[in-house]
Amino acid sequence: MNAKPDVRHPAVSVIMPVLDEERHLRGAVQAILAQEYAGELEVVIALGPSKDRTDEIAAQLVAETASSENKRVHTVPNPTGRTPAALNAAIKASRHPIVVRVDGHGMLSPNYIATAVRLLEETGAMNVGGIMHAEGENAWEDAVAAAMTSKIGVGNAAFHTGGEAGPADTVYLGVFRREALEQQGGYNEEFIRAQDWELNFRIREAGGLIWFSPELRVSYRPRPSVKALAKQYKDYGRWRHVVARYHEGSINLRYLAPPTAVCAIAAGIVVGALVTPFGFLVPGGYLAAIVAGSLPAGKGLSLKARLQIPVALATMHMSWGYGFLTSPKALAKRVIASRRPAVLSSTGS
């Protein structure tokens, strides 16, 4: 006779899109398997075409958990290497009613899943998420983490800086009811970035609640170099502009600040070089602002880390702004053409 499912601790599937994650994959999976959660747990890793030891480490994790009855690791291929395709492949290969998204460089706090399941029950939400808590492992990463968790770095984004629990447009990563994912047909694979926002937008259009709670916390490992950070934030800006064209009501002053800063600084440099030295007051004022803003952000860090915070801030702002300004209309048109209308439940009207 089959045992009845534990309604207090429903079985959970954790899905992970990974690509070149040899540095953090084992730690991320171990943080999942060590969760303080009484229900059954599976981890489904979607493997992109990594150039490092990611696949080898994933195979080791599969073998190490093969004998476990309620905590096992599986893998599925993701030949495209694209995050939304990986997520959809992992969702399809998973089987439990609660689906937790985790990235290969994210470390769940010990009670993350238990707290998320409780919040889903208490709020009736279709998706809950919390704080992206950036933590470095060296001076540069500490500087980036400080920049990413400061308001001068990311504005008032609750999932970076914290805030009150409540309804949200989108959340970091997410813990979903499977029914919401299946109802909406998963992630739109045209959204190479911002796929979370787009999916949550459809869930909300269908009447579902997205809930942010500071109780949920995921430790995030920042990009390890200026070049990697610049690419990350250029892509963020590029895709934020796609989202703005996709959904005109989604833009606000926080998103316009970086491209405005890029234009103002560029104009100031040109004016300063060709017309009057007073033009240099604009880039000089920006530099002074990020240096001043880095002082409270660097509290408690090493001197080496504190000195690099302005570099991290400038990289984030300028790269995001440049990506936003140069985002091609053709990309937005292709994405808009793939638009999926929200799917209402059979009981909806």
Coordinates of C-alpha atoms in Angstrom, one line a residue:
M1 CA 0.0 0.0 0.0
N2 CA 1.4 3.4 -1.0
A3 CA 2.1 5.9 1.8
K4 CA -0.1 9.0 1.8
P5 CA 1.8 12.2 0.8
D6 CA 2.7 14.5 3.7
V7 CA 0.6 17.6 3.1
R8 CA 2.7 19.6 5.6
H9 CA 5.9 18.7 3.9
P10 CA 5.1 18.2 0.2
A11 CA 7.8 16.7 -2.0
V12 CA 10.1 19.3 -3.6
S13 CA 12.0 19.4 -6.9
V14 CA 15.0 21.7 -7.1
I15 CA 15.9 22.7 -10.6
M16 CA 19.4 24.1 -11.5
P17 CA 20.6 25.5 -14.8
V18 CA 24.4 25.2 -14.9
L19 CA 27.1 26.2 -17.3
D20 CA 30.8 26.3 -16.3
E21 CA 30.0 26.1 -12.6
E22 CA 32.9 23.8 -11.4
R23 CA 33.8 26.4 -8.7
H24 CA 30.5 26.4 -6.9
L25 CA 28.3 23.5 -8.1
R26 CA 29.2 21.0 -5.4
G27 CA 28.7 23.6 -2.6
A28 CA 25.3 24.7 -4.1
V29 CA 24.0 21.1 -4.3
Q30 CA 25.3 20.2 -0.8
A31 CA 23.4 23.3 0.6
I32 CA 20.2 21.8 -1.0
L33 CA 20.7 18.3 0.3
A34 CA 21.4 19.7 3.8
Q35 CA 18.1 21.5 3.9
E36 CA 16.2 21.3 7.2
Y37 CA 13.2 19.9 5.5
A38 CA 11.3 16.7 6.3
G39 CA 9.8 16.1 2.9
E40 CA 11.1 14.2 -0.1
L41 CA 13.7 16.1 -2.2
E42 CA 15.1 15.8 -5.7
V43 CA 17.7 17.9 -7.5
V44 CA 17.5 18.1 -11.3
I45 CA 20.6 19.7 -12.9
A46 CA 20.3 20.9 -16.5
L47 CA 23.8 20.6 -18.0
G48 CA 24.9 23.2 -20.6
P49 CA 28.0 22.7 -22.8
S50 CA 30.5 23.5 -20.1
K51 CA 34.2 23.9 -20.8
D52 CA 35.3 23.1 -17.3
R53 CA 34.7 20.1 -14.9
T54 CA 31.0 20.9 -14.3
D55 CA 29.7 17.7 -15.9
E56 CA 32.2 15.6 -14.0
I57 CA 31.2 17.1 -10.7
A58 CA 27.5 16.6 -11.6
A59 CA 28.1 12.9 -12.4
Q60 CA 29.9 12.5 -9.0
L61 CA 26.9 14.1 -7.2
V62 CA 24.5 11.7 -9.0
A63 CA 26.6 8.7 -8.0
E64 CA 26.9 9.9 -4.4
T65 CA 23.2 10.2 -3.9
A66 CA 22.1 7.2 -6.0
S67 CA 21.4 5.0 -2.9
S68 CA 19.3 7.7 -1.1
E69 CA 15.6 7.1 -1.0
N70 CA 14.4 10.7 -0.5
K71 CA 17.3 13.0 -1.5
R72 CA 18.7 12.3 -5.0
V73 CA 20.4 14.2 -7.8
H74 CA 19.6 13.7 -11.5
T75 CA 20.9 15.4 -14.6
V76 CA 19.3 16.4 -18.0
P77 CA 21.1 17.8 -21.1
N78 CA 20.7 21.4 -22.2
P79 CA 22.7 21.6 -25.5
T80 CA 21.7 25.2 -26.1
G81 CA 23.4 26.4 -22.9
R82 CA 20.5 28.9 -22.5
T83 CA 19.1 29.4 -19.1
P84 CA 15.3 29.3 -20.0
A85 CA 15.8 26.2 -22.0
A86 CA 17.7 24.6 -19.1
L87 CA 14.9 25.5 -16.7
N88 CA 12.2 24.1 -19.0
A89 CA 14.2 20.8 -19.4
A90 CA 14.6 20.5 -15.7
I91 CA 11.0 21.2 -15.0
K92 CA 10.0 18.5 -17.5
A93 CA 12.3 16.0 -15.9
S94 CA 11.2 16.8 -12.3
R95 CA 8.1 15.3 -10.7
H96 CA 7.2 17.0 -7.4
P97 CA 4.4 19.6 -6.7
I98 CA 6.8 22.3 -5.4
V99 CA 9.5 23.5 -7.8
V100 CA 12.5 25.5 -6.4
R101 CA 14.8 27.3 -8.8
V102 CA 18.5 27.6 -7.7
D103 CA 21.4 28.7 -9.8
G104 CA 24.8 26.8 -9.8
H105 CA 26.4 29.6 -7.8
G106 CA 23.6 30.1 -5.3
M107 CA 23.7 28.7 -1.7
L108 CA 20.4 28.2 0.0
S109 CA 20.1 29.1 3.7
P110 CA 19.4 26.0 5.8
N111 CA 15.7 26.5 6.2
Y112 CA 15.0 28.1 2.8
I113 CA 12.8 25.3 1.4
A114 CA 10.8 24.8 4.7
T115 CA 10.2 28.6 4.9
A116 CA 9.2 28.8 1.3
V117 CA 6.7 26.0 1.5
R118 CA 5.2 27.6 4.6
L119 CA 4.9 30.9 2.8
L120 CA 3.2 29.3 -0.2
E121 CA 0.6 27.8 2.2
E122 CA 0.1 31.0 4.3
T123 CA -0.1 33.5 1.4
G124 CA -1.7 31.3 -1.3
A125 CA 1.0 32.6 -3.7
M126 CA 2.0 30.8 -6.9
N127 CA 5.6 31.9 -6.4
V128 CA 7.6 33.1 -3.5
G129 CA 11.2 34.5 -3.4
G130 CA 13.5 36.5 -1.2
I131 CA 16.8 38.2 -0.9
M132 CA 19.8 37.7 -3.3
H133 CA 22.5 38.0 -0.6
A134 CA 25.8 38.6 -2.5
E135 CA 28.9 37.3 -0.6
G136 CA 32.4 37.3 -1.9
E137 CA 35.3 34.9 -1.4
N138 CA 38.1 37.5 -2.1
A139 CA 38.6 41.2 -2.0
W140 CA 37.2 41.9 -5.5
E141 CA 34.1 39.8 -4.9
D142 CA 33.6 41.4 -1.5
A143 CA 33.6 44.8 -3.3
V144 CA 31.1 43.6 -5.9
A145 CA 28.9 42.1 -3.1
A146 CA 28.9 45.5 -1.3
A147 CA 28.0 47.3 -4.5
M148 CA 25.2 44.8 -5.3
T149 CA 23.6 45.2 -1.8
S150 CA 23.8 49.0 -1.6
K151 CA 21.2 51.4 -2.8
I152 CA 23.7 53.4 -4.8
G153 CA 24.5 50.3 -6.7
V154 CA 21.0 48.8 -7.4
G155 CA 18.5 51.4 -6.2
N156 CA 15.6 50.2 -4.1
A157 CA 15.4 46.7 -5.5
A158 CA 14.0 44.7 -2.5
F159 CA 15.6 41.4 -3.5
H160 CA 19.0 43.1 -3.3
T161 CA 18.6 45.5 -0.4
G162 CA 15.7 43.9 1.6
G163 CA 12.3 45.2 2.4
E164 CA 8.9 44.4 3.8
A165 CA 7.1 41.1 2.9
G166 CA 4.3 41.5 0.4
P167 CA 3.1 41.2 -3.2
A168 CA 5.8 41.8 -5.9
D169 CA 6.1 42.0 -9.6
T170 CA 8.9 39.5 -9.7
V171 CA 11.3 37.8 -7.2
Y172 CA 14.8 36.4 -7.2
L173 CA 14.9 32.7 -8.4
G174 CA 11.5 31.6 -7.0
V175 CA 9.7 28.7 -5.3
F176 CA 6.7 27.8 -7.4
R177 CA 3.6 25.6 -7.3
R178 CA 4.1 23.2 -10.2
E179 CA 0.5 24.0 -11.3
A180 CA 1.5 27.6 -12.1
L181 CA 4.5 26.5 -14.2
E182 CA 2.5 23.9 -16.1
Q183 CA -0.4 26.3 -16.6
Q184 CA 1.8 28.9 -18.2
G185 CA 3.9 26.4 -20.2
G186 CA 7.1 27.2 -18.4
Y187 CA 9.6 29.9 -19.3
N188 CA 9.6 31.7 -22.6
E189 CA 12.9 30.6 -24.2
E190 CA 13.3 33.7 -26.2
F191 CA 14.1 35.6 -23.0
I192 CA 17.8 34.7 -22.6
R193 CA 17.8 37.1 -19.7
A194 CA 14.8 38.5 -17.7
Q195 CA 13.0 35.2 -18.1
D196 CA 11.9 35.3 -14.4
W197 CA 10.2 38.7 -14.9
E198 CA 8.4 37.5 -18.0
L199 CA 7.1 34.3 -16.4
N200 CA 6.0 36.1 -13.3
F201 CA 4.3 38.7 -15.5
R202 CA 2.1 35.9 -17.0
I203 CA 1.4 34.4 -13.7
R204 CA 0.2 37.7 -12.4
E205 CA -1.9 38.4 -15.5
A206 CA -3.6 35.0 -14.8
G207 CA -4.5 36.2 -11.3
G208 CA -1.7 34.5 -9.4
L209 CA 0.1 36.1 -6.5
I210 CA 3.9 36.6 -6.5
W211 CA 5.2 37.1 -2.9
F212 CA 8.5 38.6 -1.7
S213 CA 9.7 37.8 1.8
P214 CA 13.0 38.8 3.5
E215 CA 12.8 35.5 5.4
L216 CA 14.0 33.8 2.2
R217 CA 17.7 34.2 1.6
V218 CA 20.1 32.8 -1.0
S219 CA 23.8 33.5 -0.8
Y220 CA 25.1 34.6 -4.3
R221 CA 28.7 34.4 -5.5
P222 CA 29.5 37.6 -7.6
R223 CA 31.4 37.5 -10.9
P224 CA 35.1 37.0 -10.4
S225 CA 36.5 39.8 -12.6
V226 CA 35.7 43.3 -14.0
K227 CA 35.3 41.8 -17.4
A228 CA 32.8 39.2 -16.2
L229 CA 30.8 41.7 -14.2
A230 CA 30.7 44.1 -17.1
K231 CA 29.3 41.4 -19.4
Q232 CA 26.7 40.4 -16.8
Y233 CA 25.5 44.0 -16.3
K234 CA 25.6 44.8 -20.0
D235 CA 23.3 41.8 -20.6
Y236 CA 21.0 43.0 -17.8
G237 CA 20.7 46.4 -19.3
R238 CA 20.2 45.0 -22.8
W239 CA 17.4 42.7 -21.7
R240 CA 15.8 45.4 -19.4
H241 CA 15.3 47.5 -22.5
V242 CA 13.7 44.4 -24.2
V243 CA 11.3 44.1 -21.3
A244 CA 10.5 47.8 -21.5
R245 CA 9.6 47.4 -25.1
Y246 CA 7.7 44.2 -24.4
H247 CA 5.7 45.8 -21.6
E248 CA 5.7 49.6 -21.6
G249 CA 4.4 49.9 -18.1
S250 CA 7.4 48.2 -16.6
I251 CA 9.9 51.0 -16.8
N252 CA 10.7 53.5 -14.0
L253 CA 13.3 56.1 -13.0
R254 CA 15.6 53.5 -11.4
Y255 CA 16.0 51.8 -14.7
L256 CA 16.6 55.0 -16.6
A257 CA 19.3 56.2 -14.2
P258 CA 22.3 54.2 -15.7
P259 CA 21.6 55.1 -19.4
T260 CA 21.1 58.7 -18.4
A261 CA 24.5 58.6 -16.5
V262 CA 26.2 57.1 -19.5
C263 CA 24.9 59.8 -21.8
A264 CA 25.7 62.6 -19.4
I265 CA 29.2 61.4 -18.7
A266 CA 29.9 61.0 -22.4
A267 CA 28.6 64.4 -23.2
G268 CA 30.6 65.9 -20.3
I269 CA 33.8 64.4 -21.6
V270 CA 33.2 65.7 -25.2
V271 CA 32.3 69.2 -23.9
G272 CA 35.3 69.2 -21.6
A273 CA 37.7 68.2 -24.4
L274 CA 36.3 70.4 -27.1
V275 CA 34.5 73.3 -25.6
T276 CA 35.2 74.1 -22.0
P277 CA 36.9 72.3 -19.0
F278 CA 33.7 72.8 -17.1
G279 CA 32.3 69.8 -19.0
F280 CA 34.5 67.6 -16.9
L281 CA 32.5 68.5 -13.9
V282 CA 29.9 65.9 -14.9
P283 CA 32.2 62.8 -14.9
G284 CA 34.1 64.3 -11.9
G285 CA 30.8 64.7 -10.0
Y286 CA 29.8 61.1 -10.8
L287 CA 33.2 59.8 -9.6
A288 CA 32.9 61.8 -6.4
A289 CA 29.4 60.4 -5.9
I290 CA 30.3 56.8 -6.2
V291 CA 33.4 57.2 -4.0
A292 CA 31.3 58.8 -1.3
G293 CA 28.6 56.2 -1.7
S294 CA 31.2 53.4 -1.4
L295 CA 32.2 54.5 2.1
P296 CA 29.1 53.2 4.0
A297 CA 28.8 50.2 1.6
G298 CA 32.4 49.1 2.5
K299 CA 31.9 49.1 6.2
G300 CA 33.6 46.1 7.8
L301 CA 35.5 45.1 4.7
S302 CA 39.3 45.0 4.1
L303 CA 41.0 48.1 2.7
K304 CA 41.7 46.3 -0.6
A305 CA 38.0 45.5 -0.9
R306 CA 36.9 49.0 0.0
L307 CA 39.2 50.6 -2.6
Q308 CA 37.6 48.4 -5.3
I309 CA 34.0 49.3 -4.6
P310 CA 34.0 52.4 -6.8
V311 CA 35.3 50.3 -9.6
A312 CA 32.5 47.8 -9.1
L313 CA 29.9 50.5 -9.0
A314 CA 31.1 52.2 -12.1
T315 CA 31.3 48.9 -13.9
M316 CA 27.8 48.0 -13.0
H317 CA 26.3 51.4 -13.8
M318 CA 28.2 52.0 -17.1
S319 CA 27.8 48.5 -18.4
W320 CA 24.1 48.4 -17.6
G321 CA 23.5 51.8 -19.1
Y322 CA 25.5 50.9 -22.3
G323 CA 23.6 47.6 -22.6
F324 CA 20.3 49.5 -22.3
L325 CA 21.2 52.1 -24.8
T326 CA 22.5 49.6 -27.4
S327 CA 19.8 47.0 -27.1
P328 CA 18.6 46.4 -30.7
K329 CA 15.0 46.9 -31.6
A330 CA 15.2 43.7 -33.7
L331 CA 15.8 41.7 -30.5
A332 CA 12.7 43.2 -28.9
K333 CA 10.6 42.6 -32.0
R334 CA 11.6 38.9 -32.1
V335 CA 10.8 38.6 -28.4
I336 CA 7.5 40.4 -28.7
A337 CA 6.6 38.1 -31.6
S338 CA 7.1 35.2 -29.2
R339 CA 4.7 36.7 -26.7
R340 CA 2.6 34.1 -24.8
P341 CA -0.7 35.3 -23.4
A342 CA -1.3 34.4 -19.8
V343 CA -3.2 31.2 -19.5
L344 CA -6.2 31.4 -17.1
S345 CA -7.0 28.4 -15.0
S346 CA -10.0 26.3 -15.9
T347 CA -11.9 27.8 -13.0
G348 CA -10.9 31.3 -13.9
S349 CA -13.1 33.7 -15.9

